Tab-separated table of C-alpha atoms and ligand atoms in Angstrom:
chain	number	residue	atom	x	y	z
S	19	MET	CA	-32.070	2.583	2.635
S	20	SER	CA	-28.310	2.960	2.992
S	21	ASP	CA	-26.206	4.938	0.537
S	22	LEU	CA	-22.727	4.350	-0.811
S	23	VAL	CA	-20.166	7.118	-0.437
S	24	LEU	CA	-16.886	7.011	-2.335
S	25	VAL	CA	-13.952	8.961	-0.905
S	26	ILE	CA	-11.118	9.874	-3.286
S	27	ASN	CA	-7.694	11.157	-2.303
S	28	ALA	CA	-5.721	11.703	-5.503
S	29	GLY	CA	-2.070	12.687	-5.796
S	30	SER	CA	0.427	12.915	-8.637
S	31	SER	CA	1.363	9.223	-8.621
S	32	SER	CA	-1.431	7.547	-6.672
S	33	ILE	CA	-5.183	7.549	-6.110
S	34	LYS	CA	-6.476	6.286	-2.775
S	35	PHE	CA	-10.119	5.360	-2.320
S	36	SER	CA	-12.466	4.287	0.455
S	37	LEU	CA	-16.012	3.118	-0.121
S	38	PHE	CA	-18.351	3.743	2.800
S	39	GLU	CA	-21.894	2.618	3.444
S	40	THR	CA	-24.146	4.900	5.453
S	41	ALA	CA	-25.600	3.275	8.532
S	42	GLY	CA	-28.600	5.301	9.725
S	43	ALA	CA	-27.559	7.923	12.248
S	44	ALA	CA	-24.254	6.145	12.990
S	45	ASP	CA	-20.962	6.926	11.271
S	46	PRO	CA	-20.548	5.503	7.748
S	47	GLN	CA	-18.806	2.106	7.707
S	48	VAL	CA	-15.973	1.141	5.353
S	49	LEU	CA	-16.815	-1.553	2.786
S	50	PHE	CA	-13.571	-1.411	0.788
S	51	LYS	CA	-10.464	0.706	0.760
S	52	GLY	CA	-7.461	0.648	-1.515
S	53	GLN	CA	-5.273	2.479	-3.930
S	54	MET	CA	-3.724	2.639	-7.347
S	55	GLU	CA	-0.026	3.428	-6.917
S	56	GLY	CA	2.770	3.930	-9.413
S	57	LEU	CA	0.778	5.902	-11.973
S	58	TYR	CA	2.721	6.709	-15.178
S	59	VAL	CA	5.342	4.079	-14.228
S	60	GLU	CA	3.838	0.705	-13.272
S	61	PRO	CA	0.323	1.102	-11.846
S	62	LYS	CA	-0.494	-1.364	-9.099
S	63	PHE	CA	-3.969	-1.811	-7.656
S	64	THR	CA	-4.491	-3.079	-4.115
S	65	ALA	CA	-7.633	-3.185	-1.982
S	66	LYS	CA	-8.865	-4.487	1.358
S	67	ASP	CA	-12.337	-5.298	2.598
S	68	ALA	CA	-14.151	-4.268	5.773
S	69	ALA	CA	-12.289	-6.952	7.762
S	70	ASP	CA	-8.953	-5.513	6.543
S	71	GLN	CA	-8.332	-8.606	4.375
S	72	LYS	CA	-6.524	-8.112	1.064
S	73	VAL	CA	-9.021	-8.569	-1.775
S	74	ALA	CA	-7.028	-7.127	-4.698
S	75	ASP	CA	-3.336	-7.031	-5.509
S	76	GLU	CA	-2.503	-6.631	-9.186
S	77	VAL	CA	-0.043	-4.842	-11.411
S	78	LEU	CA	-1.913	-3.466	-14.419
S	79	PRO	CA	-0.963	-4.989	-17.792
S	80	ALA	CA	1.827	-3.091	-19.576
S	81	ASP	CA	-0.350	-2.231	-22.596
S	82	VAL	CA	-3.088	-0.262	-20.755
S	83	PRO	CA	-2.826	3.512	-20.188
S	84	LYS	CA	-0.996	4.341	-16.939
S	85	ASN	CA	-2.813	7.620	-16.288
S	86	HIS	CA	-5.339	8.881	-13.711
S	87	ASP	CA	-8.259	8.431	-16.096
S	88	HIS	CA	-7.629	4.732	-16.617
S	89	ALA	CA	-6.798	4.187	-12.940
S	90	LEU	CA	-10.169	5.595	-11.875
S	91	ARG	CA	-12.050	3.605	-14.500
S	92	HIS	CA	-10.283	0.423	-13.353
S	93	MET	CA	-11.108	1.188	-9.711
S	94	LEU	CA	-14.771	1.909	-10.430
S	95	ALA	CA	-15.157	-1.207	-12.613
S	96	TRP	CA	-13.625	-3.299	-9.805
S	97	LEU	CA	-16.037	-1.793	-7.280
S	98	GLU	CA	-19.033	-2.199	-9.571
S	99	GLN	CA	-18.448	-5.965	-9.708
S	100	ARG	CA	-18.794	-6.059	-5.930
S	101	LEU	CA	-21.798	-3.807	-5.433
S	102	GLY	CA	-24.553	-6.039	-6.818
S	103	GLY	CA	-26.090	-3.229	-8.876
S	104	ARG	CA	-26.050	-0.653	-6.082
S	105	GLU	CA	-25.173	2.855	-7.200
S	106	ILE	CA	-22.570	5.193	-5.723
S	107	LYS	CA	-24.609	8.320	-5.022
S	108	VAL	CA	-22.042	10.524	-3.298
S	109	VAL	CA	-18.330	11.149	-3.891
S	110	GLY	CA	-16.150	13.129	-1.473
S	111	HIS	CA	-12.795	14.428	-2.685
S	112	ARG	CA	-9.849	15.525	-0.631
S	113	VAL	CA	-8.704	18.845	-2.090
S	114	VAL	CA	-5.492	20.224	-0.762
S	115	HIS	CA	-6.124	23.941	-1.244
S	116	GLY	CA	-9.268	25.964	-0.740
S	117	GLY	CA	-7.547	29.356	-0.552
S	118	THR	CA	-9.304	31.972	1.553
S	119	GLN	CA	-12.578	31.352	-0.332
S	120	TYR	CA	-13.536	27.857	0.790
S	121	SER	CA	-13.941	27.466	4.532
S	122	LYS	CA	-16.331	24.507	4.331
S	123	PRO	CA	-17.010	21.545	2.005
S	124	GLU	CA	-18.533	22.501	-1.352
S	125	LEU	CA	-20.855	20.750	-3.797
S	126	VAL	CA	-19.188	20.455	-7.206
S	127	THR	CA	-20.622	22.820	-9.827
S	128	PRO	CA	-19.015	24.329	-12.952
S	129	ALA	CA	-18.386	27.519	-10.912
S	130	LEU	CA	-16.644	25.534	-8.175
S	131	ILE	CA	-14.365	23.798	-10.679
S	132	ALA	CA	-13.442	27.207	-12.123
S	133	GLY	CA	-12.759	28.432	-8.576
S	134	LEU	CA	-10.491	25.458	-7.882
S	135	GLU	CA	-8.634	25.951	-11.153
S	136	ALA	CA	-7.948	29.553	-10.135
S	137	LEU	CA	-6.200	28.185	-7.029
S	138	ILE	CA	-3.730	26.022	-9.005
S	139	PRO	CA	-0.910	28.610	-8.729
S	140	LEU	CA	-1.087	28.250	-4.924
S	141	ALA	CA	-0.629	24.447	-5.048
S	142	PRO	CA	0.677	23.562	-8.520
S	143	LEU	CA	1.961	20.125	-7.455
S	144	HIS	CA	-1.314	18.981	-5.876
S	145	GLU	CA	-4.416	20.919	-6.957
S	146	PRO	CA	-4.457	19.702	-10.599
S	147	HIS	CA	-4.406	16.074	-9.390
S	148	ASN	CA	-7.317	16.794	-7.039
S	149	ILE	CA	-9.370	18.452	-9.806
S	150	ALA	CA	-8.761	15.842	-12.530
S	151	PRO	CA	-10.661	12.985	-10.787
S	152	ILE	CA	-13.668	15.246	-10.247
S	153	LYS	CA	-13.969	15.768	-13.994
S	154	ILE	CA	-13.338	12.108	-14.811
S	155	LEU	CA	-15.996	10.976	-12.301
S	156	GLN	CA	-18.523	13.385	-13.807
S	157	ASP	CA	-18.219	11.152	-16.848
S	158	ILE	CA	-18.069	7.748	-15.092
S	159	LEU	CA	-20.704	8.454	-12.407
S	160	PRO	CA	-22.941	11.137	-13.977
S	161	ASN	CA	-25.669	10.699	-11.320
S	162	ALA	CA	-23.417	11.059	-8.285
S	163	ALA	CA	-23.214	14.284	-6.271
S	164	GLN	CA	-19.580	15.242	-5.775
S	165	VAL	CA	-18.275	17.239	-2.812
S	166	THR	CA	-14.851	18.787	-2.272
S	167	CYS	CA	-13.378	18.693	1.240
S	168	PHE	CA	-10.464	21.033	1.830
S	169	ASP	CA	-7.283	20.512	3.813
S	170	THR	CA	-7.044	24.249	4.411
S	171	ALA	CA	-10.660	24.896	5.495
S	172	PHE	CA	-10.153	24.134	9.179
S	173	HIS	CA	-7.475	26.815	9.414
S	174	THR	CA	-9.552	29.682	8.025
S	175	THR	CA	-10.554	30.558	11.617
S	176	GLN	CA	-6.971	31.640	12.388
S	177	PRO	CA	-6.720	35.356	13.161
S	178	GLU	CA	-4.723	37.370	10.610
S	179	LEU	CA	-2.143	37.938	13.298
S	180	ASN	CA	-1.211	34.265	13.006
S	181	GLN	CA	-1.788	33.948	9.265
S	182	LEU	CA	0.370	36.616	7.738
S	183	PHE	CA	4.066	36.677	6.937
S	184	ALA	CA	5.774	39.956	7.775
S	185	LEU	CA	6.014	40.845	4.094
S	186	PRO	CA	4.453	44.080	2.818
S	187	TYR	CA	0.696	43.754	3.530
S	188	GLU	CA	-0.300	43.693	-0.154
S	189	PHE	CA	1.507	40.369	-0.662
S	190	ALA	CA	-1.178	38.745	1.482
S	191	GLN	CA	-4.022	40.763	-0.027
S	192	LYS	CA	-3.093	40.659	-3.699
S	193	GLU	CA	-0.906	37.593	-4.082
S	194	GLY	CA	-2.478	35.355	-1.437
S	195	ILE	CA	0.887	34.806	0.257
S	196	ARG	CA	-0.166	33.809	3.766
S	197	ARG	CA	-0.161	30.798	6.077
S	198	TYR	CA	-3.042	28.598	4.940
S	199	GLY	CA	-2.130	25.501	6.953
S	200	PHE	CA	-2.802	21.889	5.906
S	201	HIS	CA	-3.852	18.495	7.384
S	202	GLY	CA	-7.144	20.263	8.158
S	203	LEU	CA	-9.268	17.143	7.635
S	204	SER	CA	-7.230	15.312	10.256
S	205	TYR	CA	-7.598	18.183	12.739
S	206	GLU	CA	-11.320	18.391	12.025
S	207	TYR	CA	-11.663	14.702	12.799
S	208	ILE	CA	-9.797	15.115	16.103
S	209	ALA	CA	-11.919	18.177	16.942
S	210	SER	CA	-15.048	16.139	16.209
S	211	VAL	CA	-14.177	13.354	18.683
S	212	LEU	CA	-12.480	15.432	21.398
S	213	PRO	CA	-15.768	16.479	23.084
S	214	GLN	CA	-16.566	12.811	23.842
S	215	ILE	CA	-13.034	12.186	25.161
S	216	ASP	CA	-12.350	15.284	27.284
S	217	THR	CA	-14.807	18.171	27.615
S	218	ARG	CA	-12.283	20.466	29.277
S	219	ALA	CA	-9.894	19.957	26.349
S	220	ALA	CA	-12.657	20.437	23.775
S	221	GLU	CA	-13.749	23.691	25.367
S	222	GLY	CA	-10.241	24.802	26.277
S	223	ARG	CA	-6.704	25.082	24.920
S	224	THR	CA	-5.505	22.059	22.959
S	225	VAL	CA	-2.465	21.486	20.775
S	226	VAL	CA	-2.762	18.648	18.253
S	227	ALA	CA	0.396	17.081	16.793
S	228	HIS	CA	-0.252	15.327	13.475
S	229	LEU	CA	3.016	13.420	13.049
S	230	GLY	CA	3.287	11.294	9.905
S	231	ASN	CA	5.413	11.426	6.762
S	232	GLY	CA	4.065	14.936	6.585
S	233	SER	CA	3.879	16.532	10.017
S	234	SER	CA	2.215	19.614	11.412
S	235	MET	CA	0.717	20.914	14.635
S	236	SER	CA	-2.265	23.133	15.395
S	237	ALA	CA	-3.487	25.162	18.368
S	238	LEU	CA	-7.215	24.841	19.044
S	239	LEU	CA	-9.323	27.044	21.266
S	240	GLY	CA	-12.764	25.515	21.822
S	241	CYS	CA	-11.936	23.140	18.931
S	242	GLU	CA	-11.367	26.073	16.512
S	243	CYS	CA	-7.991	26.591	14.918
S	244	GLN	CA	-6.042	29.627	16.119
S	245	ALA	CA	-2.571	28.852	14.769
S	246	THR	CA	-0.803	26.108	12.841
S	247	THR	CA	2.763	25.219	11.881
S	248	MET	CA	2.327	24.671	8.142
S	249	GLY	CA	2.214	27.784	6.063
S	250	PHE	CA	1.869	28.917	2.466
S	251	THR	CA	2.847	25.391	1.506
S	252	ALA	CA	3.144	22.092	3.350
S	253	LEU	CA	6.882	22.736	3.696
S	254	GLU	CA	6.789	25.055	6.704
S	255	GLY	CA	6.881	24.106	10.374
S	256	LEU	CA	8.154	20.763	11.662
S	257	PRO	CA	10.826	18.758	9.863
S	258	MET	CA	9.132	15.782	8.145
S	259	GLY	CA	10.135	12.510	6.490
S	260	THR	CA	11.946	14.256	3.646
S	261	ARG	CA	10.833	17.916	3.987
S	262	CYS	CA	12.959	20.428	5.863
S	263	GLY	CA	10.218	22.365	7.664
S	264	SER	CA	10.786	26.023	8.538
S	265	ILE	CA	13.975	27.446	7.111
S	266	ASP	CA	15.594	30.857	7.093
S	267	GLY	CA	14.715	32.461	3.744
S	268	GLY	CA	18.310	33.693	3.683
S	269	VAL	CA	19.451	30.077	3.195
S	270	LEU	CA	17.499	29.949	-0.070
S	271	LEU	CA	19.152	33.152	-1.270
S	272	HIS	CA	22.532	31.675	-0.393
S	273	LEU	CA	21.765	28.425	-2.246
S	274	MET	CA	20.810	30.445	-5.333
S	275	ASN	CA	23.474	33.136	-5.248
S	276	HIS	CA	26.459	31.325	-3.839
S	277	LEU	CA	25.910	27.635	-4.658
S	278	LYS	CA	24.182	28.547	-7.956
S	279	MET	CA	21.344	26.072	-7.377
S	280	ASP	CA	18.266	26.610	-9.544
S	281	ALA	CA	14.634	26.461	-8.417
S	282	LYS	CA	14.203	22.794	-9.366
S	283	GLN	CA	17.324	21.740	-7.456
S	284	ILE	CA	16.257	23.709	-4.389
S	285	GLU	CA	12.769	22.213	-4.567
S	286	THR	CA	14.241	18.694	-4.646
S	287	LEU	CA	16.559	19.510	-1.730
S	288	LEU	CA	13.814	20.999	0.460
S	289	TYR	CA	11.036	18.519	-0.352
S	290	LYS	CA	12.809	15.232	-1.028
S	291	GLU	CA	16.268	15.179	0.559
S	292	SER	CA	15.839	16.954	3.891
S	293	GLY	CA	13.926	16.257	7.124
S	294	LEU	CA	14.536	12.931	8.885
S	295	LEU	CA	16.169	11.509	5.754
S	296	GLY	CA	18.623	14.378	5.386
S	297	LEU	CA	19.380	14.795	9.089
S	298	SER	CA	20.101	11.069	9.485
S	299	GLY	CA	22.696	11.263	6.718
S	300	GLY	CA	20.437	9.378	4.321
S	301	ILE	CA	19.558	6.436	6.600
S	302	SER	CA	15.786	6.763	6.226
S	303	SER	CA	12.770	9.051	6.164
S	304	ASP	CA	10.829	6.359	8.024
S	305	MET	CA	10.647	6.588	11.804
S	306	ARG	CA	10.614	2.802	12.230
S	307	ALA	CA	13.884	2.441	10.312
S	308	LEU	CA	15.491	5.233	12.358
S	309	GLN	CA	14.430	3.552	15.597
S	310	ALA	CA	15.928	0.276	14.377
S	311	SER	CA	19.285	1.853	13.469
S	312	ASP	CA	22.333	2.007	15.786
S	313	GLU	CA	23.857	4.925	13.858
S	314	PRO	CA	24.344	8.110	15.930
S	315	LEU	CA	22.814	10.223	13.137
S	316	ALA	CA	19.587	8.188	13.285
S	317	LYS	CA	19.303	9.077	16.970
S	318	PHE	CA	20.175	12.691	16.170
S	319	ALA	CA	17.348	12.881	13.614
S	320	ILE	CA	14.820	11.514	16.152
S	321	ASP	CA	16.042	13.916	18.864
S	322	TYR	CA	15.897	16.838	16.430
S	323	PHE	CA	12.330	15.947	15.417
S	324	ALA	CA	11.242	15.752	19.062
S	325	ARG	CA	12.963	19.043	19.949
S	326	ARG	CA	11.180	20.851	17.119
S	327	ILE	CA	7.825	19.437	18.302
S	328	VAL	CA	8.623	20.702	21.813
S	329	ARG	CA	9.458	24.179	20.561
S	330	GLU	CA	6.354	24.354	18.348
S	331	THR	CA	4.152	23.151	21.233
S	332	ALA	CA	5.334	26.034	23.391
S	333	SER	CA	4.885	28.522	20.557
S	334	LEU	CA	1.357	27.268	19.814
S	335	ALA	CA	0.464	27.241	23.529
S	336	ALA	CA	1.554	30.887	23.658
S	337	ALA	CA	-0.866	31.672	20.814
S	338	ILE	CA	-3.816	30.282	22.833
S	339	GLY	CA	-2.774	31.532	26.259
S	340	GLY	CA	-1.688	28.202	27.783
S	341	LEU	CA	-2.234	24.486	27.452
S	342	ASP	CA	-4.911	22.126	28.789
S	343	CYS	CA	-4.376	19.233	26.417
S	344	LEU	CA	-1.870	17.764	23.978
S	345	VAL	CA	-3.006	15.219	21.370
S	346	PHE	CA	-0.741	12.953	19.311
S	347	THR	CA	-2.054	11.549	16.027
S	348	ALA	CA	-1.038	10.079	12.586
S	349	GLY	CA	1.573	7.352	11.911
S	350	ILE	CA	4.287	8.510	14.313
S	351	GLY	CA	1.978	10.207	16.818
S	352	GLU	CA	-0.218	7.115	17.129
S	353	ASN	CA	2.489	4.448	17.109
S	354	ASP	CA	5.810	5.791	18.307
S	355	ALA	CA	6.007	5.779	22.108
S	356	LEU	CA	9.621	6.992	22.041
S	357	THR	CA	8.873	10.237	20.181
S	358	ARG	CA	5.909	10.893	22.488
S	359	ALA	CA	8.079	10.291	25.567
S	360	LEU	CA	10.910	12.503	24.269
S	361	VAL	CA	8.426	15.315	23.650
S	362	CYS	CA	6.527	14.964	26.926
S	363	HIS	CA	9.702	14.828	29.056
S	364	GLN	CA	10.814	18.158	27.602
S	365	LEU	CA	7.398	19.712	28.286
S	366	ARG	CA	7.289	18.998	32.035
S	367	TRP	CA	7.840	22.695	32.731
S	368	LEU	CA	4.542	23.333	30.944
S	369	GLY	CA	2.692	20.880	33.219
S	370	VAL	CA	2.941	17.699	31.116
S	371	GLU	CA	3.359	14.518	33.224
S	372	ILE	CA	3.448	11.437	31.059
S	373	ASP	CA	2.294	8.033	32.383
S	374	GLU	CA	5.096	5.799	31.077
S	375	ALA	CA	3.058	2.583	31.329
S	376	ALA	CA	0.068	4.077	29.501
S	377	ASN	CA	2.395	5.495	26.839
S	378	ALA	CA	3.845	2.028	26.183
S	379	VAL	CA	0.429	0.448	25.505
S	380	ARG	CA	-0.207	-0.352	21.826
S	381	SER	CA	-3.813	0.164	20.795
S	382	GLY	CA	-5.858	1.493	17.907
S	383	GLU	CA	-8.229	3.235	20.315
S	384	PRO	CA	-8.100	6.799	21.687
S	385	ARG	CA	-6.309	6.747	25.046
S	386	ARG	CA	-4.950	9.015	27.765
S	387	ILE	CA	-1.186	8.752	28.333
S	388	SER	CA	-0.718	11.387	31.058
S	389	LEU	CA	-0.868	10.854	34.815
S	390	ALA	CA	-4.197	11.553	36.502
S	391	ASP	CA	-2.814	14.702	38.167
S	392	SER	CA	-0.984	16.026	35.066
S	393	LYS	CA	-1.960	19.666	34.552
S	394	VAL	CA	-1.978	19.020	30.823
S	395	ALA	CA	-3.980	15.972	29.688
S	396	VAL	CA	-2.152	14.046	26.966
S	397	TYR	CA	-3.960	11.735	24.543
S	398	VAL	CA	-3.217	9.485	21.602
S	399	ILE	CA	-6.182	9.725	19.216
S	400	PRO	CA	-6.074	7.826	15.890
S	401	THR	CA	-7.080	10.139	13.077
S	402	ASN	CA	-9.469	9.245	10.245
S	403	GLU	CA	-9.372	11.689	7.365
S	404	GLU	CA	-11.373	9.419	5.028
S	405	LEU	CA	-14.249	9.156	7.502
S	406	MET	CA	-14.162	12.948	7.914
S	407	ILE	CA	-14.510	13.351	4.130
S	408	ALA	CA	-17.380	10.833	4.010
S	409	ARG	CA	-19.176	12.660	6.842
S	410	GLN	CA	-18.631	16.055	5.203
S	411	ALA	CA	-19.773	14.831	1.795
S	412	LEU	CA	-22.970	13.395	3.273
S	413	ALA	CA	-23.672	16.505	5.322
S	414	THR	CA	-23.143	18.733	2.283
S	415	ILE	CA	-25.591	16.955	-0.017
F	527	LIG	P1	1.414	9.961	5.784
F	527	LIG	O1	1.801	11.358	6.127
F	527	LIG	O2	2.068	9.432	4.547
F	527	LIG	O3	-0.070	9.674	5.884
F	527	LIG	P2	1.574	8.254	8.149
F	527	LIG	O4	0.631	9.028	8.989
F	527	LIG	O5	1.162	6.903	7.679
F	527	LIG	O6	2.119	9.085	6.939
F	527	LIG	O7	2.937	8.105	8.997
F	527	LIG	C1	4.078	7.470	8.481
F	527	LIG	C2	5.152	7.499	9.580
F	527	LIG	O8	4.661	6.771	10.723
F	527	LIG	C3	6.463	6.845	9.165
F	527	LIG	O9	7.565	7.606	9.618
F	527	LIG	C4	6.412	5.549	9.929
F	527	LIG	O10	7.696	5.052	10.249
F	527	LIG	C5	5.688	5.940	11.189
F	527	LIG	N1	5.184	4.763	11.880
F	527	LIG	C6	4.203	3.914	11.481
F	527	LIG	N2	4.074	2.882	12.363
F	527	LIG	C7	5.016	3.082	13.314
F	527	LIG	C8	5.396	2.379	14.490
F	527	LIG	N3	4.797	1.257	14.855
F	527	LIG	N4	6.411	2.885	15.243
F	527	LIG	C9	7.031	4.028	14.890
F	527	LIG	N5	6.708	4.743	13.793
F	527	LIG	C10	5.728	4.278	13.018
């Protein structure tokens, strides 16, 4: 008998869901996926079926509550109408922060919820929105087992040498100020499929570039994380759609002391106005729009992004003693041949030889884009964080 697994990815203004059906020993299959966007403003519910056809597209009436609680109840009621009495037995939640405590998925218990609440100071913008749906679903689906899947867990294998900031040691020990790393569920998915794609890469030294609106990179040795570009928060490392990436801490002091900016203004600048959007002079945070623009600053932003990926690749390769494989994934990594080419051309000295024809192919399948004799094998591998959560939730119960 197959089971239904609900995957929830909740943020401050949206809740994404995927409903999977288990299929014997094979990977769970998607039945429906969708989201409620615009919470607290004008919630809009959209969903697609297994064939990727739109099956829901509605703005919620103005007189209903616009909060997470109502959004989840609406979503579950919509699903219930389509399940013919079948029960959702398992729920997997994406949780952004697991601190140093949680290095694997966890079954939800009162102690776990208390543990997650203790981590709120480390991720105040995200963790509360990840915890709230767990509590709401305890009420809506009292018989379902809930599992939390952490974005930081994959990075707990990093040696301290790569995790710590060079602050006094007690800041890491007592205050938890260290590089946790994020996008872990995406890296775990890539690590789970790499052995079938390239054994040498799976056993050896691989750098994975997760390039989306949020971007990060990780160095894997035998599919275990050794170093990653994101840090204490998801602000460090590569520039992103609107986030600045790594920045000299002295700039922040200057913004405060000289330009008299307060914490809220600096947060807005670093998270919402920087990255591709800021570098392009406000043209766009979206790679497709930058590619379509003739403005010199749009090209500058793309070149800057690629250069930072190149520099981080070399730094990560140094942390694992060389490079056997480079993997591109997420929205830009999977779809943008230009960024991949810009990066690979600048990494020739490291043994990367891109196959231009293979790089130009558009496909949703994993594929090799380096020449047969390239010292470093380069792949495009579509990521699937929702499937990773469904797998982890099932394995945990
Ligand atoms: P998120 O971090 O929000 O999950 P995604 O992984 O969906 O983001 O990536 C979004 C980015 O991918 C955007 O910059 C978008 O422009 C880019 N992208 C999506 N499709 C293409 C494409 N065909 N060509 C170039 N860039 C693309």
